């Protein structure tokens, strides 16, 4: 059995490795978890003793097969709880991440299986991220950032890259959620901000920083 802190490390390593597609440095882990490199090194030793990671000096940390399994099951529980919180308890998508951070550490496999069935086996969480199945497999789909759209192109919001509350609250404020249709009307070369039409009725301007975080399914014109 892993401690909550060990689980958070395993999840952090999985997420950084997924993003960088290579072995993870202890500095990157320290930055991600907001802790000191010395405590990361201590923890990596513990995780290696439990056969969850392999560590090579100057190369970095990689998860073993059982480390990957732990990480995907944590992500599975986290994202299922987010669906539960939004769909059944009526939280907003900007309110669920921190609660799910706590709930993901409850392990009962029987409970997770029943939660999954109760929610009718969702494949994506309220932020549009894929929920791994009990074998740790993620559903893949094609999506591209709104920032890559040219004027005239349009699509549907499938997901968001950032889950922090202020960003999602900002999207709520301007009327963007999963499933919203966005059409790019024009782009300013200077700062790559985009003038967009939201759900065919509201025009607004999105900064490049924001449109980079919106993951879209492009519609054919
Ligand atoms: Zn979350």
Tab-separated table of N, CA and C and ligand atoms in Angstrom, residues 11 15 75 78-79 82 93 96-101 104 125-127 129 163, ligand 1:
chain	number	residue	atom	x	y	z
A	11	UNK	N	2.025	9.983	-9.553
A	11	UNK	CA	1.166	10.700	-10.503
A	11	UNK	C	1.931	11.848	-11.173
A	15	UNK	N	2.675	12.315	-15.181
A	15	UNK	CA	2.233	13.496	-15.929
A	15	UNK	C	3.393	14.218	-16.613
A	75	UNK	N	-5.331	8.365	-11.704
A	75	UNK	CA	-5.945	9.302	-12.652
A	75	UNK	C	-7.383	8.861	-12.947
A	78	UNK	N	-9.460	9.859	-9.934
A	78	UNK	CA	-9.582	11.315	-9.908
A	78	UNK	C	-10.647	11.789	-10.912
A	79	UNK	N	-10.539	11.305	-12.131
A	79	UNK	CA	-11.432	11.808	-13.183
A	79	UNK	C	-12.858	11.276	-13.040
A	82	UNK	N	-14.431	13.469	-10.534
A	82	UNK	CA	-14.776	14.780	-11.107
A	82	UNK	C	-16.106	14.694	-11.848
A	93	UNK	N	-17.390	22.936	-13.174
A	93	UNK	CA	-16.134	22.284	-13.583
A	93	UNK	C	-14.912	22.950	-12.957
A	96	UNK	N	-14.059	21.282	-8.974
A	96	UNK	CA	-13.955	19.865	-8.622
A	96	UNK	C	-12.535	19.310	-8.466
A	97	UNK	N	-11.547	19.982	-9.063
A	97	UNK	CA	-10.212	19.382	-9.083
A	97	UNK	C	-9.648	19.130	-7.681
A	98	UNK	N	-9.731	20.137	-6.823
A	98	UNK	CA	-9.154	19.990	-5.481
A	98	UNK	C	-9.864	18.916	-4.654
A	99	UNK	N	-11.165	18.802	-4.844
A	99	UNK	CA	-11.911	17.765	-4.099
A	99	UNK	C	-11.489	16.382	-4.609
A	100	UNK	N	-11.347	16.272	-5.935
A	100	UNK	CA	-10.939	14.989	-6.517
A	100	UNK	C	-9.518	14.609	-6.105
A	101	UNK	N	-8.671	15.614	-5.837
A	101	UNK	CA	-7.316	15.340	-5.349
A	101	UNK	C	-7.371	14.555	-4.032
A	104	UNK	N	-9.274	10.817	-4.795
A	104	UNK	CA	-8.520	9.841	-5.606
A	104	UNK	C	-7.718	8.864	-4.747
A	125	UNK	N	-13.562	13.281	-18.635
A	125	UNK	CA	-13.948	13.983	-17.411
A	125	UNK	C	-14.512	15.373	-17.751
A	126	UNK	N	-14.950	16.141	-16.754
A	126	UNK	CA	-15.586	17.430	-17.056
A	126	UNK	C	-14.649	18.467	-17.681
A	127	UNK	N	-13.342	18.167	-17.741
A	127	UNK	CA	-12.416	19.072	-18.422
A	127	UNK	C	-12.051	18.536	-19.803
A	129	UNK	N	-10.675	15.589	-20.369
A	129	UNK	CA	-9.535	14.659	-20.334
A	129	UNK	C	-10.036	13.216	-20.328
A	163	UNK	N	-6.510	23.354	-15.557
A	163	UNK	CA	-7.694	23.114	-14.728
A	163	UNK	C	-7.798	24.059	-13.560
B	1	LIG	ZN1	-8.640	17.291	-11.914
